[in-house]
């Protein structure tokens, strides 16, 4: 499973990026071919640079869910190239390594960050303002999208943590559903429970209980990047 990060750039192309990486990082990072590498840590990531995308501003406006300002959208619309980071190591520990590469790319002319596995998008400034080491909820929400259709409220993007996504029926109040999905996914990531088919979950001792059903990711089945190979939990009211 690959995590794909989209970063619109103010730089025109590959040669400019090569020079910028060397200059900004004092040679601690190098870009060669399709690889961006940390010289000190001996860690590398696949890195591709493509021409500008005319749909980029709209994607950030949608994925930012109101957090990307008009001025930031305008700057993204004027991007001169698109950089994609492709990371094939899911899990919480590996995610922090990915974030180090994202930080370098932003310093080298990146205008924002969008995760192709969920659609969640961030402006340069909102991403830089996040403190993932202290705010675990913010870390999860930076990667995972909550949305819904006529049948379910559901999450997308938990596969970057190496975990299943979650869904609840729309018969549940939408605010309760959002809170339930957030609490359940947060618990999955940071408490590492061994959930099984038929187990129950509740957000507190006096809150309603939900029974877990283990399923494939039927909601995003066949959708490139979005489909979760680890499956999806359906939480049904007890």
Coordinates of N, CA and C in Angstrom, one line a residue:
X1 N 0.8 -1.2 0.0 CA 0.0 0.0 0.0 C 0.9 1.2 0.0
X2 N 0.6 2.1 -0.9 CA 1.4 3.4 -1.0 C 0.6 4.6 -0.5
X3 N 1.3 5.4 0.2 CA 0.8 6.7 0.6 C 1.3 7.7 -0.4
X4 N 0.4 8.5 -1.0 CA 0.8 9.4 -2.1 C 0.5 10.8 -1.6
X5 N 1.5 11.7 -1.6 CA 1.4 13.0 -1.1 C 1.6 14.0 -2.3
X6 N 0.6 14.9 -2.5 CA 0.7 15.8 -3.6 C 1.1 17.2 -3.0
X7 N 2.1 17.8 -3.6 CA 2.6 19.1 -3.2 C 2.8 20.0 -4.4
X8 N 1.8 21.0 -4.6 CA 2.0 22.0 -5.6 C 3.2 22.8 -5.3
X9 N 4.0 23.1 -6.3 CA 5.3 23.8 -6.1 C 5.4 25.2 -6.9
X10 N 6.1 26.1 -6.3 CA 6.4 27.4 -6.9 C 7.5 27.3 -7.9
X11 N 8.3 26.2 -7.9 CA 9.4 25.9 -8.8 C 8.9 25.4 -10.1
X12 N 9.7 25.6 -11.2 CA 9.2 25.2 -12.5 C 9.4 23.8 -12.8
X13 N 10.4 23.1 -12.3 CA 10.6 21.7 -12.7 C 11.8 21.1 -11.9
X14 N 12.2 20.0 -12.4 CA 13.2 19.1 -11.7 C 14.5 19.8 -11.4
X15 N 15.1 20.5 -12.4 CA 16.4 21.1 -12.2 C 16.4 22.2 -11.1
X16 N 15.3 22.9 -11.1 CA 15.2 23.9 -10.0 C 15.1 23.3 -8.6
X17 N 14.3 22.2 -8.6 CA 14.1 21.5 -7.3 C 15.5 20.9 -6.8
X18 N 16.2 20.3 -7.8 CA 17.5 19.7 -7.4 C 18.4 20.8 -6.7
X19 N 18.5 22.0 -7.4 CA 19.3 23.0 -6.8 C 18.8 23.5 -5.5
X20 N 17.5 23.6 -5.4 CA 16.8 24.1 -4.1 C 17.1 23.2 -3.0
X21 N 17.0 21.9 -3.2 CA 17.2 20.9 -2.2 C 18.6 21.0 -1.6
X22 N 19.6 21.1 -2.5 CA 21.0 21.2 -2.0 C 21.2 22.5 -1.2
X23 N 20.6 23.6 -1.7 CA 20.8 24.9 -1.1 C 20.1 25.0 0.3
X24 N 18.8 24.6 0.3 CA 18.0 24.7 1.5 C 18.5 23.8 2.6
X25 N 18.9 22.6 2.3 CA 19.2 21.6 3.3 C 20.7 21.4 3.5
X26 N 21.5 22.3 2.9 CA 23.0 22.2 3.0 C 23.5 20.9 2.7
X27 N 22.9 20.2 1.7 CA 23.4 18.9 1.3 C 23.0 17.7 2.1
X28 N 22.2 18.0 3.2 CA 21.7 16.8 4.0 C 20.6 16.0 3.3
X29 N 20.0 16.6 2.3 CA 19.1 15.8 1.4 C 19.6 16.0 0.0
X30 N 19.3 14.9 -0.8 CA 19.7 14.9 -2.2 C 18.5 14.4 -3.0
X31 N 18.4 15.0 -4.2 CA 17.4 14.5 -5.2 C 18.1 14.0 -6.4
X32 N 17.9 12.7 -6.8 CA 18.5 12.2 -7.9 C 17.5 11.2 -8.6
X33 N 17.3 11.4 -9.9 CA 16.4 10.6 -10.6 C 15.0 10.7 -10.0
X34 N 14.5 9.6 -9.5 CA 13.1 9.6 -8.9 C 13.2 9.5 -7.3
X35 N 14.3 9.7 -6.8 CA 14.6 9.5 -5.3 C 15.0 10.7 -4.6
X36 N 14.3 11.0 -3.5 CA 14.7 12.1 -2.5 C 15.2 11.3 -1.3
X37 N 16.5 11.7 -0.9 CA 17.1 10.9 0.1 C 17.7 11.8 1.2
X38 N 17.5 11.3 2.5 CA 18.1 11.9 3.6 C 19.5 11.3 3.8
X39 N 20.6 12.1 3.6 CA 21.9 11.6 3.6 C 22.3 11.1 5.0
X40 N 21.9 11.8 6.0 CA 22.2 11.5 7.4 C 21.5 10.2 7.8
X41 N 20.2 10.0 7.5 CA 19.5 8.9 8.0 C 19.5 7.7 7.1
X42 N 20.0 7.9 5.8 CA 20.0 6.9 4.8 C 18.6 6.3 4.5
X43 N 17.6 7.3 4.6 CA 16.2 7.0 4.2 C 15.9 7.7 3.0
X44 N 15.1 7.0 2.1 CA 14.8 7.6 0.8 C 13.3 7.4 0.5
X45 N 12.8 8.2 -0.4 CA 11.4 8.2 -0.8 C 11.3 8.4 -2.3
X46 N 10.4 7.7 -2.9 CA 10.1 8.0 -4.4 C 9.5 9.4 -4.5
X47 N 10.1 10.1 -5.5 CA 9.7 11.5 -5.7 C 9.5 11.8 -7.2
X48 N 8.3 12.2 -7.6 CA 8.1 12.5 -9.0 C 7.6 14.0 -9.2
X49 N 8.1 14.6 -10.2 CA 7.7 16.0 -10.5 C 7.0 16.1 -11.9
X50 N 5.8 16.7 -11.8 CA 4.9 16.7 -13.0 C 4.6 18.1 -13.4
X51 N 4.0 18.4 -14.5 CA 3.6 19.7 -14.9 C 2.4 20.2 -14.1
X52 N 2.1 21.5 -14.1 CA 1.0 22.0 -13.3 C -0.4 21.3 -13.6
X53 N -1.2 21.2 -12.6 CA -2.5 20.6 -12.8 C -3.6 21.7 -12.7
X54 N -4.4 21.8 -13.7 CA -5.4 22.9 -13.7 C -6.5 22.7 -12.7
X55 N -6.6 21.5 -12.1 CA -7.7 21.2 -11.1 C -7.1 21.3 -9.7
X56 N -5.9 21.8 -9.5 CA -5.2 21.7 -8.2 C -5.9 22.7 -7.2
X57 N -6.2 23.9 -7.6 CA -6.9 24.8 -6.7 C -8.2 24.3 -6.2
X58 N -9.0 23.7 -7.1 CA -10.3 23.2 -6.7 C -10.1 22.0 -5.7
X59 N -9.1 21.2 -5.9 CA -8.9 20.0 -5.1 C -8.5 20.5 -3.7
X60 N -7.7 21.5 -3.6 CA -7.3 22.1 -2.2 C -8.5 22.7 -1.6
X61 N -9.4 23.4 -2.3 CA -10.5 24.0 -1.8 C -11.5 23.0 -1.2
X62 N -11.7 21.9 -1.9 CA -12.5 20.8 -1.4 C -11.9 20.1 -0.2
X63 N -10.6 19.7 -0.4 CA -9.9 18.9 0.6 C -9.6 19.7 1.8
X64 N -9.5 21.0 1.7 CA -9.2 21.8 2.9 C -10.4 22.1 3.8
X65 N -11.6 21.8 3.2 CA -12.9 21.9 4.0 C -13.0 23.3 4.7
X66 N -12.6 24.3 4.0 CA -12.8 25.7 4.6 C -11.6 26.2 5.3
X67 N -10.5 25.4 5.4 CA -9.3 25.8 6.2 C -8.3 26.6 5.3
X68 N -8.4 26.5 4.0 CA -7.4 27.1 3.1 C -8.0 28.4 2.6
X69 N -7.3 29.5 2.9 CA -7.8 30.9 2.6 C -7.9 31.2 1.1
X70 N -8.6 32.2 0.8 CA -8.7 32.6 -0.6 C -7.3 33.0 -1.2
X71 N -6.5 33.7 -0.5 CA -5.2 34.0 -0.9 C -4.3 32.8 -1.1
X72 N -4.5 31.8 -0.2 CA -3.7 30.6 -0.4 C -4.2 29.7 -1.6
X73 N -5.4 29.7 -1.8 CA -6.0 29.0 -3.0 C -5.4 29.7 -4.3
X74 N -5.4 31.0 -4.3 CA -4.9 31.8 -5.4 C -3.4 31.4 -5.7
X75 N -2.6 31.3 -4.6 CA -1.2 31.0 -4.8 C -1.0 29.5 -5.3
X76 N -1.9 28.6 -4.8 CA -1.8 27.2 -5.3 C -2.3 27.2 -6.7
X77 N -3.2 28.0 -7.1 CA -3.7 28.0 -8.5 C -2.5 28.4 -9.5
X78 N -1.6 29.2 -9.0 CA -0.5 29.7 -9.8 C 0.7 28.8 -9.7
X79 N 0.6 27.6 -9.2 CA 1.8 26.7 -9.0 C 2.4 26.4 -10.4
X80 N 3.6 26.1 -10.4 CA 4.4 25.9 -11.7 C 4.7 24.4 -11.9
X81 N 4.6 23.6 -10.9 CA 4.8 22.1 -11.1 C 4.2 21.4 -9.9
X82 N 4.1 20.1 -10.0 CA 3.5 19.3 -8.9 C 4.4 18.2 -8.6
X83 N 4.7 18.1 -7.3 CA 5.6 17.1 -6.7 C 4.8 16.0 -6.0
X84 N 5.1 14.8 -6.3 CA 4.4 13.7 -5.6 C 5.4 12.9 -4.8
X85 N 5.2 12.7 -3.6 CA 6.0 11.8 -2.7 C 5.2 10.5 -2.6
X86 N 5.9 9.4 -2.8 CA 5.2 8.1 -2.8 C 5.9 7.2 -1.8
X87 N 5.2 6.9 -0.7 CA 5.8 6.2 0.5 C 5.1 4.9 0.6
X88 N 5.9 3.8 0.8 CA 5.3 2.4 0.8 C 5.4 1.7 2.1
X89 N 5.6 2.5 3.2 CA 5.7 1.9 4.5 C 4.7 2.5 5.5
X90 N 3.5 1.9 5.6 CA 2.4 2.4 6.4 C 2.8 2.2 7.9
X91 N 2.1 2.9 8.7 CA 2.3 2.8 10.2 C 2.6 4.1 10.8
X92 N 2.4 4.3 12.1 CA 2.6 5.5 12.8 C 4.0 6.0 12.8
X93 N 5.0 5.0 13.1 CA 6.4 5.4 13.2 C 6.9 5.9 11.8
X94 N 6.5 5.1 10.8 CA 7.0 5.5 9.4 C 6.4 6.8 9.0
X95 N 5.2 7.1 9.5 CA 4.5 8.4 9.1 C 5.4 9.6 9.5
X96 N 6.0 9.5 10.6 CA 6.9 10.7 11.0 C 8.1 10.8 10.1
X97 N 8.6 9.7 9.5 CA 9.6 9.8 8.5 C 9.1 10.5 7.3
X98 N 7.9 10.1 6.9 CA 7.3 10.8 5.7 C 7.1 12.3 6.0
X99 N 6.7 12.7 7.1 CA 6.6 14.1 7.5 C 7.9 14.9 7.3
X100 N 9.0 14.2 7.6 CA 10.3 14.9 7.5 C 10.5 15.2 6.0
X101 N 10.2 14.3 5.1 CA 10.3 14.6 3.7 C 9.4 15.7 3.2
X102 N 8.2 15.7 3.7 CA 7.2 16.7 3.4 C 7.7 18.1 3.8
X103 N 8.3 18.2 5.0 CA 8.9 19.4 5.5 C 9.9 20.0 4.6
X104 N 10.8 19.1 4.1 CA 11.9 19.5 3.2 C 11.3 20.1 1.9
X105 N 10.3 19.4 1.3 CA 9.6 19.8 0.1 C 8.9 21.2 0.2
X106 N 8.3 21.4 1.4 CA 7.7 22.7 1.6 C 8.7 23.8 1.7
X107 N 9.8 23.6 2.3 CA 10.9 24.6 2.4 C 11.5 24.9 1.1
X108 N 11.4 23.9 0.2 CA 12.0 24.0 -1.2 C 11.0 24.6 -2.2
X109 N 9.9 25.2 -1.8 CA 9.0 25.8 -2.7 C 7.6 25.2 -2.7
X110 N 7.3 24.3 -1.8 CA 5.9 23.8 -1.7 C 4.9 24.8 -1.2
X111 N 3.7 24.7 -1.8 CA 2.6 25.6 -1.4 C 1.5 25.0 -0.6
X112 N 1.6 23.7 -0.4 CA 0.5 23.0 0.4 C 0.8 21.5 0.3
X113 N -0.1 20.8 1.1 CA 0.0 19.3 1.1 C -1.3 18.7 1.0
X114 N -1.4 17.7 0.1 CA -2.7 17.0 -0.1 C -2.4 15.5 -0.1
X115 N -3.2 14.8 0.7 CA -3.0 13.3 0.7 C -4.0 12.7 -0.2
X116 N -3.4 12.0 -1.2 CA -4.2 11.4 -2.3 C -5.0 10.2 -1.7
X117 N -4.6 9.6 -0.6 CA -5.3 8.5 0.0 C -6.6 8.8 0.7
X118 N -6.8 10.1 1.0 CA -8.0 10.6 1.7 C -8.6 11.8 1.0
X119 N -7.8 12.6 0.3 CA -8.3 13.9 -0.2 C -8.1 15.0 0.7
X120 N -7.6 14.8 1.9 CA -7.4 15.9 2.9 C -6.3 16.8 2.4
X121 N -6.5 18.1 2.5 CA -5.6 19.1 2.0 C -5.3 20.1 3.0
X122 N -4.1 20.7 3.0 CA -3.6 21.7 4.0 C -2.8 22.7 3.2
X123 N -3.0 24.0 3.6 CA -2.1 25.0 3.1 C -0.7 24.9 3.8
X124 N 0.2 25.6 3.2 CA 1.6 25.6 3.8 C 1.6 26.0 5.2
X125 N 0.9 27.1 5.5 CA 0.9 27.6 6.9 C 0.2 26.8 7.9
X126 N -1.0 26.2 7.5 CA -1.7 25.3 8.4 C -0.9 24.1 8.7
X127 N -0.2 23.5 7.7 CA 0.6 22.3 7.9 C 1.7 22.6 8.9
X128 N 2.4 23.8 8.6 CA 3.5 24.1 9.5 C 3.1 24.4 10.9
X129 N 1.9 24.8 11.1 CA 1.4 25.2 12.5 C 1.1 23.9 13.3
X130 N 0.9 22.8 12.7 CA 0.5 21.6 13.4 C 1.7 21.0 14.3
X131 N 1.3 20.5 15.4 CA 2.3 19.9 16.3 C 1.9 18.5 16.6
X132 N 2.3 17.6 15.7 CA 1.9 16.2 15.7 C 2.4 15.4 16.9
X133 N 3.5 15.8 17.4 CA 4.1 15.1 18.5 C 3.3 15.3 19.8
X134 N 2.6 16.4 19.9 CA 1.9 16.7 21.2 C 0.4 16.5 21.0
X135 N -0.1 16.7 19.7 CA -1.5 16.6 19.5 C -1.9 15.4 18.6
X136 N -2.2 14.3 19.2 CA -2.4 13.0 18.5 C -3.7 13.1 17.7
X137 N -4.7 13.8 18.2 CA -5.9 14.0 17.4 C -5.7 14.7 16.1
X138 N -4.9 15.8 16.2 CA -4.5 16.6 15.1 C -3.8 15.7 14.0
X139 N -2.9 14.9 14.5 CA -2.2 14.0 13.6 C -3.1 13.1 12.8
X140 N -4.1 12.5 13.5 CA -5.1 11.7 12.8 C -5.9 12.5 11.8
X141 N -6.4 13.6 12.2 CA -7.3 14.4 11.4 C -6.5 15.0 10.2
X142 N -5.2 15.2 10.3 CA -4.4 15.7 9.2 C -4.4 14.7 8.0
X143 N -4.7 13.4 8.3 CA -4.7 12.4 7.2 C -6.0 11.8 6.9
X144 N -7.0 11.8 7.8 CA -8.2 11.1 7.6 C -9.4 12.0 7.3
X145 N -10.1 11.7 6.3 CA -11.3 12.4 5.9 C -12.6 11.7 6.5
X146 N -13.5 12.5 7.0 CA -14.8 12.0 7.4 C -15.9 12.6 6.4
X147 N -16.7 11.7 5.9 CA -17.7 12.1 5.0 C -18.9 11.2 5.0
X148 N -19.8 11.2 4.1 CA -20.9 10.3 4.1 C -21.7 10.2 2.8
X149 N -22.5 9.2 2.7 CA -23.4 9.1 1.5 C -24.8 8.8 2.0
X150 N -25.7 8.3 1.2 CA -27.1 8.1 1.6 C -27.2 6.9 2.6
X151 N -26.2 6.1 2.7 CA -26.3 5.0 3.6 C -25.4 5.0 4.9
X152 N -24.2 5.6 4.7 CA -23.2 5.6 5.8 C -22.5 6.9 6.0
X153 N -22.1 7.2 7.2 CA -21.0 8.1 7.5 C -19.8 7.3 7.7
X154 N -18.6 7.8 7.1 CA -17.5 6.9 7.1 C -16.2 7.7 7.0
X155 N -15.1 7.0 7.3 CA -13.7 7.6 7.2 C -13.0 7.1 6.0
X156 N -12.1 7.9 5.5 CA -11.2 7.4 4.5 C -9.8 7.9 4.8
X157 N -8.8 7.0 4.7 CA -7.4 7.4 4.9 C -6.7 6.7 6.0
X158 N -7.4 5.8 6.7 CA -6.7 5.1 7.9 C -5.7 4.1 7.4
X159 N -5.6 3.8 6.1 CA -4.6 2.8 5.7 C -3.2 3.4 5.7
X160 N -3.1 4.7 5.8 CA -1.7 5.3 6.0 C -1.2 4.9 7.4
X161 N -2.0 4.6 8.3 CA -1.6 4.1 9.6 C -1.5 2.6 9.7
X162 N -1.8 1.9 8.5 CA -1.9 0.5 8.5 C -3.0 -0.1 9.2
X163 N -4.2 0.6 9.2 CA -5.4 0.2 9.9 C -6.6 0.3 9.1
X164 N -7.7 -0.5 9.5 CA -9.0 -0.4 8.8 C -9.7 1.0 9.0
X165 N -10.5 1.4 8.0 CA -11.3 2.5 8.2 C -12.6 2.1 8.9
X166 N -13.5 3.0 9.1 CA -14.7 2.8 9.9 C -15.9 3.4 9.2
X167 N -17.1 2.8 9.4 CA -18.4 3.3 8.9 C -19.5 3.1 9.9
X168 N -20.5 4.0 9.9 CA -21.6 3.9 10.8 C -22.9 4.2 9.9
X169 N -24.0 3.6 10.2 CA -25.2 3.8 9.5 C -25.7 5.3 9.6
X170 N -26.4 5.8 8.6 CA -26.8 7.2 8.7 C -28.1 7.4 9.6
X171 N -28.5 6.3 10.1 CA -29.6 6.3 11.1 C -29.1 7.0 12.4
X172 N -27.8 7.1 12.6 CA -27.2 7.8 13.7 C -27.2 9.3 13.4
X173 N -27.4 10.1 14.4 CA -27.3 11.6 14.2 C -25.9 11.9 13.7
X174 N -25.8 12.8 12.8 CA -24.5 13.1 12.1 C -23.4 13.6 13.0
X175 N -23.8 14.4 14.0 CA -22.8 14.8 15.0 C -22.3 13.7 15.8
X176 N -23.2 12.8 16.3 CA -22.8 11.6 17.0 C -21.9 10.7 16.2
X177 N -22.3 10.6 14.9 CA -21.5 9.8 14.0 C -20.1 10.3 13.9
X178 N -20.0 11.6 13.7 CA -18.6 12.2 13.5 C -17.8 12.0 14.8
X179 N -18.4 12.1 15.9 CA -17.7 11.9 17.2 C -17.3 10.5 17.3
X180 N -18.2 9.6 17.0 CA -17.9 8.1 17.2 C -16.8 7.7 16.2
X181 N -16.8 8.1 15.0 CA -15.8 7.8 14.0 C -14.4 8.3 14.5
X182 N -14.4 9.5 14.9 CA -13.2 10.1 15.4 C -12.6 9.4 16.6
X183 N -13.4 9.1 17.6 CA -13.0 8.4 18.8 C -12.5 7.0 18.5
X184 N -13.3 6.3 17.7 CA -12.9 4.9 17.4 C -11.6 4.9 16.6
X185 N -11.4 5.7 15.6 CA -10.2 5.7 14.8 C -9.0 6.1 15.6
X186 N -9.2 7.1 16.5 CA -8.1 7.6 17.3 C -7.7 6.5 18.3
X187 N -8.7 5.8 18.8 CA -8.4 4.7 19.7 C -7.6 3.6 19.0
X188 N -8.0 3.3 17.8 CA -7.3 2.3 17.0 C -5.8 2.6 16.8
X189 N -5.5 3.9 16.5 CA -4.2 4.3 16.2 C -3.3 4.3 17.4
X190 N -3.8 4.9 18.5 CA -2.9 5.2 19.6 C -3.0 4.2 20.8
X191 N -4.0 3.3 20.8 CA -4.1 2.3 21.9 C -3.8 0.9 21.4
X192 N -3.8 0.7 20.1 CA -3.5 -0.6 19.4 C -4.4 -1.7 20.0
X193 N -5.7 -1.6 20.1 CA -6.5 -2.6 20.6 C -6.6 -3.8 19.6
X194 N -7.0 -5.0 20.1 CA -7.1 -6.1 19.2 C -8.6 -6.3 19.0
X195 N -9.2 -5.5 18.1 CA -10.6 -5.6 17.8 C -10.9 -6.9 17.0
X196 N -12.0 -7.5 17.3 CA -12.5 -8.7 16.6 C -13.9 -8.5 16.2
X197 N -14.3 -9.3 15.2 CA -15.8 -9.4 14.8 C -16.6 -9.7 16.0
X198 N -17.6 -8.8 16.2 CA -18.6 -9.0 17.3 C -18.2 -8.3 18.6
X199 N -17.0 -7.7 18.7 CA -16.7 -6.9 19.9 C -17.6 -5.7 19.9
X200 N -17.7 -5.0 21.0 CA -18.5 -3.8 21.2 C -17.6 -2.6 21.5
X201 N -18.1 -1.4 21.2 CA -17.3 -0.2 21.5 C -18.2 0.9 21.9
X202 N -17.8 1.7 22.8 CA -18.6 2.9 23.2 C -17.6 4.0 23.6
X203 N -18.0 5.2 23.3 CA -17.1 6.3 23.6 C -17.0 6.7 25.1
X204 N -17.9 6.1 25.9 CA -17.9 6.3 27.4 C -18.8 5.3 28.0
X205 N -18.7 5.1 29.3 CA -19.5 4.1 30.0 C -21.0 4.3 29.9
X206 N -21.4 5.6 29.8 CA -22.9 5.8 29.7 C -23.3 6.2 28.3
X207 N -22.5 6.0 27.3 CA -22.8 6.2 25.9 C -23.3 5.0 25.2
X208 N -24.1 5.1 24.1 CA -24.5 3.9 23.4 C -23.4 3.0 23.0
X209 N -23.7 1.7 22.9 CA -22.7 0.7 22.5 C -22.9 0.3 21.0
X210 N -21.8 0.0 20.3 CA -21.9 -0.4 18.9 C -21.1 -1.7 18.7
X211 N -21.7 -2.6 17.9 CA -21.1 -3.9 17.6 C -20.3 -3.8 16.3
X212 N -19.1 -4.4 16.4 CA -18.2 -4.3 15.3 C -18.4 -5.4 14.3
X213 N -18.4 -5.1 13.0 CA -18.5 -6.0 11.9 C -17.2 -5.8 11.0
X214 N -16.5 -6.8 10.8 CA -15.3 -6.7 10.0 C -15.6 -7.0 8.5
X215 N -15.3 -6.0 7.7 CA -15.6 -6.1 6.2 C -14.5 -5.6 5.4
X216 N -14.5 -6.0 4.1 CA -13.6 -5.3 3.1 C -14.1 -3.9 3.0
X217 N -13.3 -3.1 2.4 CA -13.7 -1.7 2.2 C -14.6 -1.5 1.0
X218 N -15.9 -1.9 1.2 CA -16.9 -1.9 0.2 C -17.2 -0.4 -0.3
X219 N -17.0 0.5 0.5 CA -17.3 1.9 0.2 C -16.4 2.5 -0.9
X220 N -15.1 2.3 -0.7 CA -14.1 2.8 -1.7 C -13.6 1.7 -2.6
X221 N -14.2 0.6 -2.7 CA -13.8 -0.5 -3.6 C -13.5 0.0 -5.0
X222 N -12.3 -0.3 -5.5 CA -12.0 0.0 -6.9 C -11.5 1.4 -7.1
X223 N -11.5 2.3 -6.0 CA -11.1 3.7 -6.2 C -9.6 3.8 -5.8
X224 N -8.8 4.1 -6.9 CA -7.4 4.2 -6.7 C -7.0 5.1 -5.5
X225 N -6.1 4.7 -4.7 CA -5.6 5.4 -3.5 C -6.5 5.3 -2.4
X226 N -7.8 5.5 -2.6 CA -8.8 5.6 -1.5 C -9.2 4.2 -0.9
X227 N -9.2 3.1 -1.7 CA -9.6 1.8 -1.1 C -8.6 1.4 -0.1
X228 N -9.1 1.0 1.1 CA -8.3 0.6 2.2 C -8.1 -1.0 2.1
X229 N -6.8 -1.4 1.9 CA -6.5 -2.9 1.8 C -6.7 -3.6 3.2
X230 N -6.7 -2.8 4.3 CA -6.9 -3.4 5.6 C -8.4 -3.6 6.0
X231 N -9.3 -3.2 5.1 CA -10.7 -3.4 5.3 C -11.4 -2.2 6.0
X232 N -12.5 -2.5 6.6 CA -13.3 -1.4 7.2 C -14.2 -2.1 8.3
X233 N -14.3 -1.4 9.4 CA -15.2 -1.8 10.5 C -16.5 -1.1 10.3
X234 N -17.6 -1.9 10.3 CA -18.9 -1.3 10.4 C -19.4 -1.3 11.8
X235 N -19.7 -0.2 12.4 CA -20.2 -0.1 13.8 C -21.7 0.0 13.8
X236 N -22.4 -1.0 14.3 CA -23.9 -1.0 14.3 C -24.4 -0.9 15.7
X237 N -25.4 -0.1 15.9 CA -26.0 0.1 17.2 C -26.4 -1.3 17.9
X238 N -26.1 -1.4 19.1 CA -26.5 -2.7 19.8 C -27.9 -2.6 20.3

